[in-house]
CSV table of C-alpha atoms in Angstrom, one decimal:
chain,number,residue,atom,x,y,z
A,629,MET,CA,134.4,73.6,207.5
A,630,PHE,CA,132.4,72.5,204.5
A,631,ASP,CA,134.2,72.1,201.2
A,632,ARG,CA,132.6,71.4,197.9
A,633,VAL,CA,133.4,68.1,196.4
A,634,ILE,CA,135.4,68.6,193.2
A,635,TRP,CA,135.4,65.4,191.1
A,636,ASP,CA,138.0,65.0,188.4
A,637,GLU,CA,135.5,65.2,185.5
A,638,LEU,CA,134.2,67.6,183.0
A,639,ASN,CA,131.0,69.4,183.8
A,640,GLU,CA,128.7,71.1,181.3
A,641,GLU,CA,126.9,74.2,182.1
A,642,CYS,CA,123.2,73.6,181.8
A,643,GLY,CA,120.1,72.4,180.0
A,644,VAL,CA,117.2,74.5,178.5
A,645,PHE,CA,113.7,73.5,177.6
A,646,GLY,CA,110.8,75.5,176.1
A,647,ILE,CA,107.3,74.8,174.9
A,648,TYR,CA,104.7,76.9,173.1
A,649,ASN,CA,100.9,76.4,172.6
A,650,HIS,CA,100.1,73.8,175.3
A,651,LYS,CA,97.7,74.3,178.1
A,652,GLU,CA,100.0,72.5,180.5
A,653,ALA,CA,103.2,74.2,179.3
A,654,PRO,CA,104.7,74.8,182.8
A,655,GLN,CA,104.1,71.2,184.0
A,656,LEU,CA,105.6,69.7,180.8
A,657,THR,CA,108.6,72.0,181.2
A,658,TYR,CA,109.1,70.6,184.7
A,659,LEU,CA,109.1,67.1,183.3
A,660,GLY,CA,111.5,68.2,180.6
A,661,LEU,CA,113.9,69.6,183.1
A,662,HIS,CA,113.9,66.3,185.0
A,663,ALA,CA,115.2,64.6,181.7
A,664,LEU,CA,117.9,67.2,181.5
A,665,GLN,CA,119.0,67.0,185.1
A,666,HIS,CA,122.3,65.5,184.2
A,667,ARG,CA,123.3,68.7,182.6
A,668,GLY,CA,123.1,70.7,185.8
A,669,GLN,CA,122.3,70.0,189.4
A,670,GLU,CA,122.9,73.4,191.1
A,671,SER,CA,119.7,75.2,190.4
A,672,ALA,CA,116.5,75.1,188.3
A,673,GLY,CA,113.7,77.4,187.3
A,674,ILE,CA,110.7,77.9,185.1
A,675,CYS,CA,109.0,81.0,183.6
A,676,ALA,CA,105.5,80.7,182.1
A,677,SER,CA,102.8,83.0,180.8
A,678,ASP,CA,99.1,82.7,179.9
A,679,GLY,CA,99.3,85.7,177.7
A,680,GLU,CA,98.4,88.2,180.5
A,681,LYS,CA,100.1,87.0,183.7
A,682,TRP,CA,103.6,85.8,184.4
A,683,TYR,CA,104.4,82.8,186.6
A,684,LYS,CA,108.0,82.4,187.8
A,685,HIS,CA,109.9,80.2,190.2
A,686,ARG,CA,113.7,79.5,190.7
A,687,GLY,CA,115.4,77.4,193.3
A,688,MET,CA,118.7,75.9,194.3
A,689,GLY,CA,119.5,72.2,194.0
A,690,LEU,CA,118.0,69.5,191.8
A,691,VAL,CA,114.7,70.1,190.0
A,692,SER,CA,112.8,68.1,192.7
A,693,GLU,CA,114.5,70.3,195.4
A,694,ALA,CA,114.1,73.6,193.6
A,695,PHE,CA,110.3,73.1,193.2
A,696,GLY,CA,108.7,72.3,196.6
A,697,LYS,CA,105.2,71.1,197.2
A,698,GLY,CA,102.7,73.4,195.7
A,699,ASP,CA,105.2,75.6,193.7
A,700,LEU,CA,104.1,74.2,190.4
A,701,GLU,CA,100.4,74.0,191.1
A,702,LYS,CA,100.0,77.8,190.8
A,703,PHE,CA,101.6,77.8,187.4
A,704,LYS,CA,99.4,78.4,184.3
A,705,GLY,CA,100.1,79.2,180.7
A,706,HIS,CA,100.5,78.1,177.2
A,707,ILE,CA,104.1,79.1,176.9
A,708,ALA,CA,107.0,78.3,179.2
A,709,ILE,CA,110.8,78.0,179.3
A,710,GLY,CA,112.9,76.2,181.9
A,711,HIS,CA,116.6,75.8,182.9
A,712,THR,CA,118.7,73.6,185.0
A,713,ARG,CA,122.2,74.9,185.8
A,714,TYR,CA,125.7,73.9,186.5
A,715,THR,CA,128.0,76.8,187.3
A,716,THR,CA,130.9,77.5,185.0
A,717,ALA,CA,130.5,81.3,184.6
A,718,GLY,CA,129.1,83.1,187.7
A,719,SER,CA,128.9,81.7,191.2
A,720,SER,CA,126.4,79.2,192.5
A,721,LYS,CA,123.7,81.4,194.1
A,722,ILE,CA,120.0,82.0,193.6
A,723,GLU,CA,120.6,85.3,191.7
A,724,ASN,CA,122.3,83.4,188.9
A,725,ALA,CA,119.6,80.7,188.7
A,726,GLN,CA,117.7,80.8,185.4
A,727,PRO,CA,115.5,81.6,183.6
A,728,LEU,CA,116.3,85.3,184.3
A,729,PHE,CA,113.3,87.6,184.2
A,730,PHE,CA,113.4,91.3,183.2
A,731,ARG,CA,111.1,94.2,182.7
A,732,TYR,CA,112.2,96.8,180.2
A,733,ALA,CA,110.8,99.5,177.9
A,734,GLN,CA,109.1,97.0,175.5
A,735,GLY,CA,107.5,94.9,178.3
A,736,SER,CA,108.8,91.8,180.0
A,737,MET,CA,111.0,88.9,179.0
A,738,ALA,CA,112.5,85.7,180.3
A,739,VAL,CA,115.9,84.3,179.2
A,740,ALA,CA,117.4,80.8,179.4
A,741,HIS,CA,120.9,80.2,178.0
A,742,ASN,CA,123.2,77.2,177.7
A,743,GLY,CA,126.9,78.0,177.0
A,744,ASN,CA,129.5,80.6,177.7
A,745,LEU,CA,130.2,83.9,176.0
A,746,VAL,CA,133.9,84.5,175.4
A,747,ASN,CA,133.5,88.3,175.4
A,748,ALA,CA,131.1,88.6,178.3
A,749,ALA,CA,133.4,90.5,180.6
A,750,VAL,CA,134.2,93.1,178.0
A,751,LEU,CA,130.5,93.6,177.1
A,752,ARG,CA,129.6,93.9,180.8
A,753,LYS,CA,132.1,96.7,181.2
A,754,GLU,CA,130.8,98.5,178.1
A,755,LEU,CA,127.2,98.1,179.2
A,756,GLU,CA,127.9,99.3,182.8
A,757,ALA,CA,129.7,102.4,181.3
A,758,LYS,CA,126.4,103.1,179.5
A,759,GLY,CA,124.4,102.9,182.7
A,760,SER,CA,123.3,99.2,182.8
A,761,ILE,CA,123.0,97.8,186.3
A,762,PHE,CA,123.7,94.1,186.7
A,763,GLN,CA,122.0,92.0,189.3
A,764,THR,CA,123.9,88.7,188.6
A,765,THR,CA,127.3,87.5,187.6
A,766,SER,CA,126.0,85.3,184.8
A,767,ASP,CA,126.8,86.2,181.2
A,768,THR,CA,123.2,85.4,180.4
A,769,GLU,CA,122.3,88.8,181.8
A,770,VAL,CA,124.7,90.4,179.3
A,771,ILE,CA,122.4,89.0,176.6
A,772,ALA,CA,119.3,90.4,178.3
A,773,HIS,CA,120.8,93.9,178.6
A,774,LEU,CA,121.7,93.9,174.9
A,775,ILE,CA,118.2,92.8,174.0
A,776,ALA,CA,116.7,95.6,176.2
A,777,ARG,CA,119.0,98.2,174.6
A,778,SER,CA,118.0,97.3,171.1
A,779,GLU,CA,116.0,100.0,169.2
A,780,ARG,CA,113.9,97.3,167.6
A,781,PRO,CA,110.4,97.3,169.1
A,782,ASP,CA,109.8,93.5,168.5
A,783,LEU,CA,111.4,90.8,170.6
A,784,PRO,CA,112.7,88.7,167.7
A,785,GLY,CA,114.4,91.8,166.2
A,786,ALA,CA,115.9,92.8,169.5
A,787,VAL,CA,117.3,89.3,170.0
A,788,LYS,CA,118.8,89.4,166.5
A,789,ASP,CA,120.4,92.7,167.3
A,790,ALA,CA,121.8,91.4,170.6
A,791,LEU,CA,123.3,88.4,168.9
A,792,GLN,CA,125.4,90.6,166.6
A,793,HIS,CA,127.5,91.6,169.7
A,794,ILE,CA,128.2,88.3,171.4
A,795,LYS,CA,130.9,85.7,170.8
A,796,GLY,CA,131.0,82.1,172.0
A,797,ALA,CA,128.5,79.4,172.7
A,798,TYR,CA,124.8,79.9,173.2
A,799,ALA,CA,121.7,77.8,172.9
A,800,LEU,CA,119.1,80.4,173.7
A,801,CYS,CA,115.4,80.6,174.6
A,802,VAL,CA,113.8,84.0,175.1
A,803,MET,CA,110.1,84.5,175.7
A,804,ASN,CA,107.6,87.3,176.3
A,805,GLN,CA,104.0,86.7,177.1
A,806,ASN,CA,103.1,85.7,173.5
A,807,GLN,CA,106.3,84.6,171.7
A,808,LEU,CA,109.1,82.1,172.0
A,809,VAL,CA,112.4,83.0,170.3
A,810,ILE,CA,115.0,80.3,169.9
A,811,ALA,CA,118.6,80.8,168.7
A,812,LEU,CA,121.8,78.9,168.3
A,813,ASP,CA,125.3,80.3,168.0
A,814,PRO,CA,127.0,80.4,164.5
A,815,ASN,CA,129.0,77.3,165.3
A,816,GLY,CA,126.3,75.2,166.9
A,817,LEU,CA,128.6,74.5,169.8
A,818,ARG,CA,125.8,73.4,172.1
A,819,PRO,CA,123.0,70.9,171.0
A,820,LEU,CA,119.5,72.2,170.6
A,821,SER,CA,116.6,70.2,169.1
A,822,LEU,CA,113.0,70.9,168.2
A,823,GLY,CA,110.0,68.6,168.8
A,824,ARG,CA,106.2,68.5,168.3
A,825,LEU,CA,103.5,67.5,170.8
A,826,GLY,CA,100.2,67.8,168.9
A,827,ASP,CA,99.9,71.4,168.0
A,828,ALA,CA,102.6,72.4,170.5
A,829,ILE,CA,106.3,73.2,169.6
A,830,CYS,CA,109.0,72.1,172.0
A,831,VAL,CA,112.7,72.9,172.2
A,832,ALA,CA,115.3,71.2,174.4
A,833,SER,CA,119.0,70.7,174.8
A,834,GLU,CA,118.6,67.0,174.2
A,835,THR,CA,116.0,64.8,172.6
A,836,CYS,CA,115.6,62.7,175.8
A,837,ALA,CA,113.4,65.6,177.1
A,838,PHE,CA,110.9,65.0,174.3
A,839,ASP,CA,110.6,61.3,175.3
A,840,ILE,CA,109.5,62.1,178.8
A,841,ILE,CA,106.6,64.3,177.7
A,842,GLY,CA,105.6,62.2,174.7
A,843,ALA,CA,106.7,64.6,172.1
A,844,GLU,CA,108.2,63.6,168.7
A,845,TYR,CA,111.6,64.8,167.6
A,846,TRP,CA,111.3,67.2,164.6
A,847,ARG,CA,114.8,68.4,163.8
A,848,ASP,CA,117.9,70.0,165.2
A,849,VAL,CA,118.3,73.8,165.4
A,850,GLN,CA,121.0,74.7,162.9
A,851,PRO,CA,124.0,76.9,163.6
A,852,GLY,CA,123.2,80.6,163.3
A,853,GLU,CA,119.4,79.9,163.2
A,854,LEU,CA,116.8,82.1,164.7
A,855,ILE,CA,113.3,80.6,165.2
A,856,ILE,CA,110.2,82.6,166.2
A,857,VAL,CA,107.1,80.7,167.5
A,858,ASP,CA,103.9,82.6,168.1
A,859,GLU,CA,100.2,82.6,167.3
A,860,ASN,CA,101.0,83.1,163.6
A,861,GLY,CA,103.0,79.9,163.4
A,862,ILE,CA,106.7,79.3,163.0
A,863,VAL,CA,109.2,81.6,161.3
A,864,GLU,CA,112.6,79.9,160.5
A,865,THR,CA,115.3,82.5,159.8
A,866,SER,CA,118.9,83.2,160.7
A,867,HIS,CA,120.7,85.8,162.8
A,868,THR,CA,124.0,85.5,160.8
A,869,GLU,CA,125.2,84.1,157.5
A,870,LYS,CA,128.7,83.3,158.8
A,871,THR,CA,128.2,79.8,160.1
A,872,GLN,CA,130.4,76.8,160.5
A,873,ARG,CA,129.2,73.8,162.5
A,874,SER,CA,131.5,73.0,165.4
A,875,MET,CA,129.5,70.8,167.8
A,876,CYS,CA,131.2,70.1,171.1
A,877,ILE,CA,132.4,66.5,170.6
A,878,PHE,CA,132.1,65.9,174.3
A,879,GLU,CA,128.3,65.8,173.9
A,880,TYR,CA,128.9,62.4,172.3
A,881,ILE,CA,131.7,61.3,174.6
A,882,TYR,CA,130.4,62.4,178.0
A,883,PHE,CA,127.7,65.0,178.4
A,884,ALA,CA,124.6,63.8,176.7
A,885,ARG,CA,122.3,61.1,178.0
A,886,PRO,CA,122.8,57.8,176.2
A,887,ASP,CA,119.1,57.8,175.0
A,888,SER,CA,119.5,61.2,173.3
A,889,ASP,CA,120.1,61.6,169.5
A,890,ILE,CA,122.3,64.4,168.4
A,891,ASP,CA,122.2,65.3,164.7
A,892,GLY,CA,120.6,61.9,164.0
A,893,ILE,CA,123.3,59.9,165.9
A,894,ASN,CA,122.3,58.0,169.0
A,895,VAL,CA,124.7,58.8,171.8
A,896,HIS,CA,124.8,55.2,173.3
A,897,MET,CA,125.7,53.7,169.9
A,898,ALA,CA,128.3,56.4,169.3
A,899,ARG,CA,130.0,55.6,172.6
A,900,LYS,CA,129.9,51.9,171.8
A,901,ARG,CA,131.7,52.6,168.5
A,902,LEU,CA,134.2,54.7,170.5
A,903,GLY,CA,134.9,51.7,172.6
A,904,LYS,CA,135.3,49.4,169.6
A,905,GLN,CA,137.7,51.8,168.0
A,906,LEU,CA,139.7,52.1,171.2
A,907,ALA,CA,140.0,48.3,171.2
A,908,LYS,CA,141.4,48.4,167.7
A,909,GLU,CA,143.9,50.9,168.6
A,910,ALA,CA,144.9,49.7,172.1
A,911,SER,CA,143.8,46.2,172.8
A,912,ILE,CA,145.4,44.2,175.6
A,913,ASP,CA,145.3,40.7,177.1
A,914,ALA,CA,143.1,40.9,180.2
A,915,ASP,CA,140.4,39.0,182.1
A,916,VAL,CA,137.6,41.5,182.5
A,917,ILE,CA,136.5,44.9,181.1
A,918,ILE,CA,134.8,47.5,183.4
A,919,GLY,CA,133.6,51.0,182.8
A,920,VAL,CA,133.6,54.0,185.1
A,921,PRO,CA,129.8,54.7,185.5
A,922,ASP,CA,127.8,56.0,183.9
A,923,SER,CA,129.2,57.8,180.9
A,924,SER,CA,131.8,55.1,180.1
A,925,THR,CA,129.5,52.1,180.3
A,926,SER,CA,128.6,52.2,176.6
A,927,ALA,CA,132.3,52.5,175.6
A,928,ALA,CA,133.2,49.6,177.9
A,929,ILE,CA,130.6,47.4,176.3
A,930,GLY,CA,131.9,48.3,172.8
A,931,PHE,CA,135.5,47.5,173.9
A,932,ALA,CA,134.4,44.2,175.3
A,933,GLU,CA,132.5,43.2,172.2
A,934,ALA,CA,135.5,44.1,170.0
A,935,THR,CA,138.0,42.1,172.1
A,936,GLY,CA,135.8,39.2,173.3
A,937,ILE,CA,136.9,39.9,176.9
A,938,PRO,CA,133.9,39.7,179.3
A,939,TYR,CA,132.3,43.0,180.4
A,940,GLU,CA,131.3,43.2,184.0
A,941,ILE,CA,130.0,45.8,186.4
A,942,GLY,CA,133.2,46.4,188.4
A,943,LEU,CA,132.3,49.8,189.8
A,944,ILE,CA,129.1,50.9,191.5
A,945,LYS,CA,128.0,54.5,191.6
A,946,ASN,CA,126.4,56.0,194.6
A,947,ARG,CA,123.6,58.2,193.3
A,948,TYR,CA,122.8,59.8,196.6
A,949,VAL,CA,126.0,61.7,197.3
A,950,GLY,CA,125.3,65.2,198.5
A,951,ARG,CA,126.9,68.2,196.9
A,952,THR,CA,128.8,69.1,200.0
A,953,PHE,CA,130.4,67.2,202.9
A,954,ILE,CA,132.8,67.7,205.7
A,955,GLN,CA,136.5,67.3,204.9
A,956,PRO,CA,138.3,67.7,208.2
A,957,SER,CA,141.5,65.8,207.2
A,958,GLN,CA,143.7,65.0,204.2
A,959,GLU,CA,142.9,61.3,204.8
A,960,LEU,CA,139.2,61.9,204.2
A,961,ARG,CA,139.9,64.0,201.2
A,962,GLU,CA,141.9,61.2,199.7
A,963,ARG,CA,139.0,58.8,200.3
A,964,ALA,CA,136.4,61.2,198.9
A,965,VAL,CA,136.0,59.1,195.7
A,966,HIS,CA,134.6,56.3,197.8
A,967,LEU,CA,131.6,58.4,198.4
A,968,LYS,CA,130.8,58.3,194.7
A,969,LEU,CA,132.2,54.9,193.6
A,970,SER,CA,132.7,51.5,195.1
A,971,ALA,CA,134.6,48.5,193.6
A,972,VAL,CA,132.9,45.1,193.2
A,973,ARG,CA,135.5,42.9,194.9
A,974,LYS,CA,134.3,39.6,193.5
A,975,VAL,CA,134.5,41.0,189.9
A,976,VAL,CA,138.0,42.4,190.0
A,977,GLU,CA,139.8,40.3,192.7
A,978,GLY,CA,142.8,38.4,191.2
A,979,LYS,CA,141.9,39.7,187.7
A,980,ARG,CA,143.7,41.6,185.0
A,981,VAL,CA,141.3,44.5,184.7
A,982,VAL,CA,140.8,47.0,181.8
A,983,MET,CA,139.2,50.1,183.2
A,984,ILE,CA,137.4,52.2,180.4
A,985,ASP,CA,136.9,55.9,181.1
A,986,ASP,CA,135.8,58.7,178.8
A,987,SER,CA,138.5,61.2,179.7
A,988,ILE,CA,141.2,62.2,182.2
A,989,VAL,CA,141.1,65.8,183.3
A,990,ARG,CA,143.3,66.4,186.3
A,991,GLY,CA,144.2,62.8,187.0
A,992,THR,CA,143.4,62.7,190.7
A,993,THR,CA,140.2,60.7,190.5
A,994,SER,CA,141.8,58.2,188.0
A,995,ASN,CA,144.5,57.6,190.5
A,996,ARG,CA,142.0,57.0,193.3
A,997,ILE,CA,140.0,54.6,191.2
A,998,VAL,CA,143.1,52.6,190.2
A,999,ARG,CA,144.0,52.4,193.9
A,1000,MET,CA,140.5,51.4,194.8
A,1001,LEU,CA,140.6,48.5,192.3
A,1002,ARG,CA,144.0,47.4,193.6
A,1003,GLU,CA,142.7,47.5,197.2
A,1004,ALA,CA,139.8,45.3,196.0
A,1005,GLY,CA,142.3,42.7,194.8
A,1006,ALA,CA,142.9,43.5,191.1
A,1007,LYS,CA,146.1,42.0,189.9
A,1008,GLU,CA,146.6,44.5,187.1
A,1009,VAL,CA,144.8,47.7,186.1
A,1010,HIS,CA,145.0,48.8,182.5
A,1011,VAL,CA,143.4,52.2,181.8
A,1012,ARG,CA,141.9,52.9,178.4
A,1013,ILE,CA,140.4,56.3,177.6
A,1014,SER,CA,137.7,56.7,174.8
A,1015,SER,CA,138.9,60.2,173.8
A,1016,PRO,CA,142.2,61.8,173.1
A,1017,PRO,CA,144.2,63.6,175.9
A,1018,VAL,CA,142.5,66.9,177.1
A,1019,MET,CA,145.2,69.5,176.7
A,1020,ASN,CA,143.5,72.8,176.4
A,1021,PRO,CA,140.8,74.8,178.3
A,1022,CYS,CA,137.3,75.3,177.0
A,1023,PHE,CA,135.9,78.8,176.7
A,1024,TYR,CA,132.4,77.7,175.6
A,1025,GLY,CA,130.8,76.3,178.8
A,1026,ILE,CA,132.8,73.4,180.2
A,1027,ASP,CA,134.6,73.9,183.5
A,1028,THR,CA,138.2,73.4,182.5
A,1029,SER,CA,139.6,76.7,183.8
A,1030,SER,CA,143.2,76.6,182.8
A,1031,ARG,CA,145.7,74.6,180.8
A,1032,GLU,CA,147.9,74.2,183.9
A,1033,GLU,CA,145.2,72.2,185.7
A,1034,LEU,CA,145.0,69.6,182.8
A,1035,ILE,CA,147.4,66.8,183.4
A,1036,ALA,CA,147.8,66.0,179.7
A,1037,ALA,CA,148.9,69.6,179.1
A,1038,THR,CA,152.0,69.1,181.2
A,1039,LYS,CA,152.7,65.4,181.2
A,1040,SER,CA,153.4,62.7,178.6
A,1041,ILE,CA,151.2,59.7,178.4
A,1042,GLU,CA,153.8,57.7,180.2
A,1043,GLU,CA,154.0,60.3,182.9
A,1044,ILE,CA,150.3,60.3,183.3
A,1045,ARG,CA,150.4,56.5,183.6
A,1046,LEU,CA,152.9,56.8,186.4
A,1047,ALA,CA,150.8,59.5,188.1
A,1048,ILE,CA,147.6,57.4,188.1
A,1049,GLU,CA,149.6,54.2,189.0
A,1050,ALA,CA,148.1,52.2,186.1
A,1051,ASP,CA,149.9,49.2,184.6
A,1052,SER,CA,149.2,50.7,181.1
A,1053,LEU,CA,147.4,53.6,179.7
A,1054,SER,CA,146.2,54.5,176.2
A,1055,PHE,CA,144.0,57.2,174.7
A,1056,LEU,CA,141.9,57.1,171.6
A,1057,SER,CA,143.3,59.0,168.6
A,1058,VAL,CA,141.6,62.1,167.2
A,1059,GLU,CA,141.1,60.3,163.8
A,1060,GLY,CA,139.7,57.2,165.4
A,1061,MET,CA,137.3,59.3,167.5
A,1062,LEU,CA,135.9,61.1,164.5
A,1063,GLU,CA,135.5,57.9,162.6
A,1064,ALA,CA,133.7,56.2,165.4
A,1065,ILE,CA,131.2,58.9,166.0
A,1066,GLY,CA,130.4,58.8,162.4
A,1067,ARG,CA,129.1,62.3,161.6
A,1068,GLU,CA,129.2,62.9,157.9
A,1069,ASP,CA,129.8,66.7,157.6
A,1070,SER,CA,131.8,68.7,155.1
A,1071,ALA,CA,132.8,71.2,157.8
A,1072,PRO,CA,136.3,70.9,159.3
A,1073,ASN,CA,136.7,68.1,161.8
A,1074,ARG,CA,133.4,66.7,160.5
A,1075,GLY,CA,131.6,69.6,162.2
A,1076,HIS,CA,133.0,69.0,165.7
A,1077,CYS,CA,134.8,71.4,168.0
A,1078,LEU,CA,138.1,69.6,169.0
A,1079,ALA,CA,139.7,72.6,170.7
A,1080,CYS,CA,140.2,70.8,174.0
A,1081,PHE,CA,142.3,68.2,172.2
A,1082,THR,CA,144.0,70.3,169.4
A,1083,GLY,CA,144.0,73.8,170.7
A,1084,GLN,CA,142.2,74.9,167.5
A,1085,TYR,CA,139.2,77.0,168.6
A,1086,PRO,CA,136.3,77.5,166.1
A,1087,THR,CA,135.9,81.1,167.1
A,1088,GLU,CA,138.4,83.9,167.5
A,1089,ILE,CA,139.6,83.8,171.1
A,1090,ASP,CA,141.0,86.9,172.8
A,1091,PHE,CA,142.5,85.3,175.9
A,1092,GLU,CA,142.3,88.5,177.9
A,1093,GLU,CA,138.6,88.7,177.1
A,1094,ALA,CA,137.9,85.0,177.7
A,1095,LEU,CA,139.9,84.3,180.8
A,1096,PRO,CA,137.9,86.6,183.2
A,1097,ALA,CA,134.7,84.5,182.5
A,1098,LEU,CA,136.6,81.3,183.5
A,1099,LYS,CA,137.7,82.9,186.8
A,1100,CYS,CA,134.1,83.9,187.8
């Protein structure tokens, strides 16, 4: 029997990329998706158009696996959008791979979406009652059906109509054969940036995608903004006036690539500051600092710089672990973490080790890593977390499905310490985290969503509406 490996970490839903007015738009989109691979490894796809003909391909796995030899060579076009997916709403199958492509009364369109809609299940039932037939279990298709049902004859107008009905997180790219429409939810929960490459306009979940194609960062898409790019130029408008920035703070803590900039803040530098702040709040006498690769490396460096304790590479990540493997016994399940991480014995042996990690979700992997370090000879293992305890589920595109699965929701910090078998455990405070990231914003929480820590959601949450999406 094959079981999917479930690592005790947060996973984000996907990455989107789009480009308009470039003769090699599909090929550049392919490169952009490679840069966004960390945001989703289950499927990838590209839709492109030369103004007359559509070119489409989707596949399962990594970008390099989804596109086989020759798949991209047939692509042409000056406009393209791409998507790389991690499943949080809807199952992992080719039907749910994006971009989704549709033919409707006004022509054809392709849709790529990052985020989760909290009212997707309710909207799906309403649309089905009106005769809509769904081909996927993805809430992205809900958006497409709403666009198709709009009475507006133009794509931008239809997209704007559709967005009046949906709630939740969405960084959205919609294209027809001649237009690219870009939209961000009223809270800006997901990152979305604009770039320029000569006369071409690019859009991506992260700025690192611009670097790989040689584009220059232009600006971030603003909450509630609607942008139309076509042969007439760029129209910058909005789809709602009710906006309040609430960027997911885990983009800085964990999701985004260290070389990306979000709202003008470099992710690597923000994580270093998180580590330094953690050292101020929870320093300890030790011999060596290590980070859980890769997202905690920057925070570990910051912690080491602040304390003067040497930083070392104490854990090595195996980058070639498959997405599935055989688990015929409990013993092999318990040792599953060794497929992904290995301890460097000569670094930790006989040492008092401070292990820096970005978060503790369920606690199982933290326990296994602590055990691994002890097996490698560590004398003491002190765990420091560069974020507050995760106590509440996310309804906007992160795979924390229920409060009961989150160890910090049911246990005190001391109980978590005992569960993971650490010598000591400390989390970063909410105030320290906000100060370290350094975003200057007049919105509540400096423009961040802190719902997973505080339980205060930036949108209205009807739990009966939201929970079905998490159970998909």
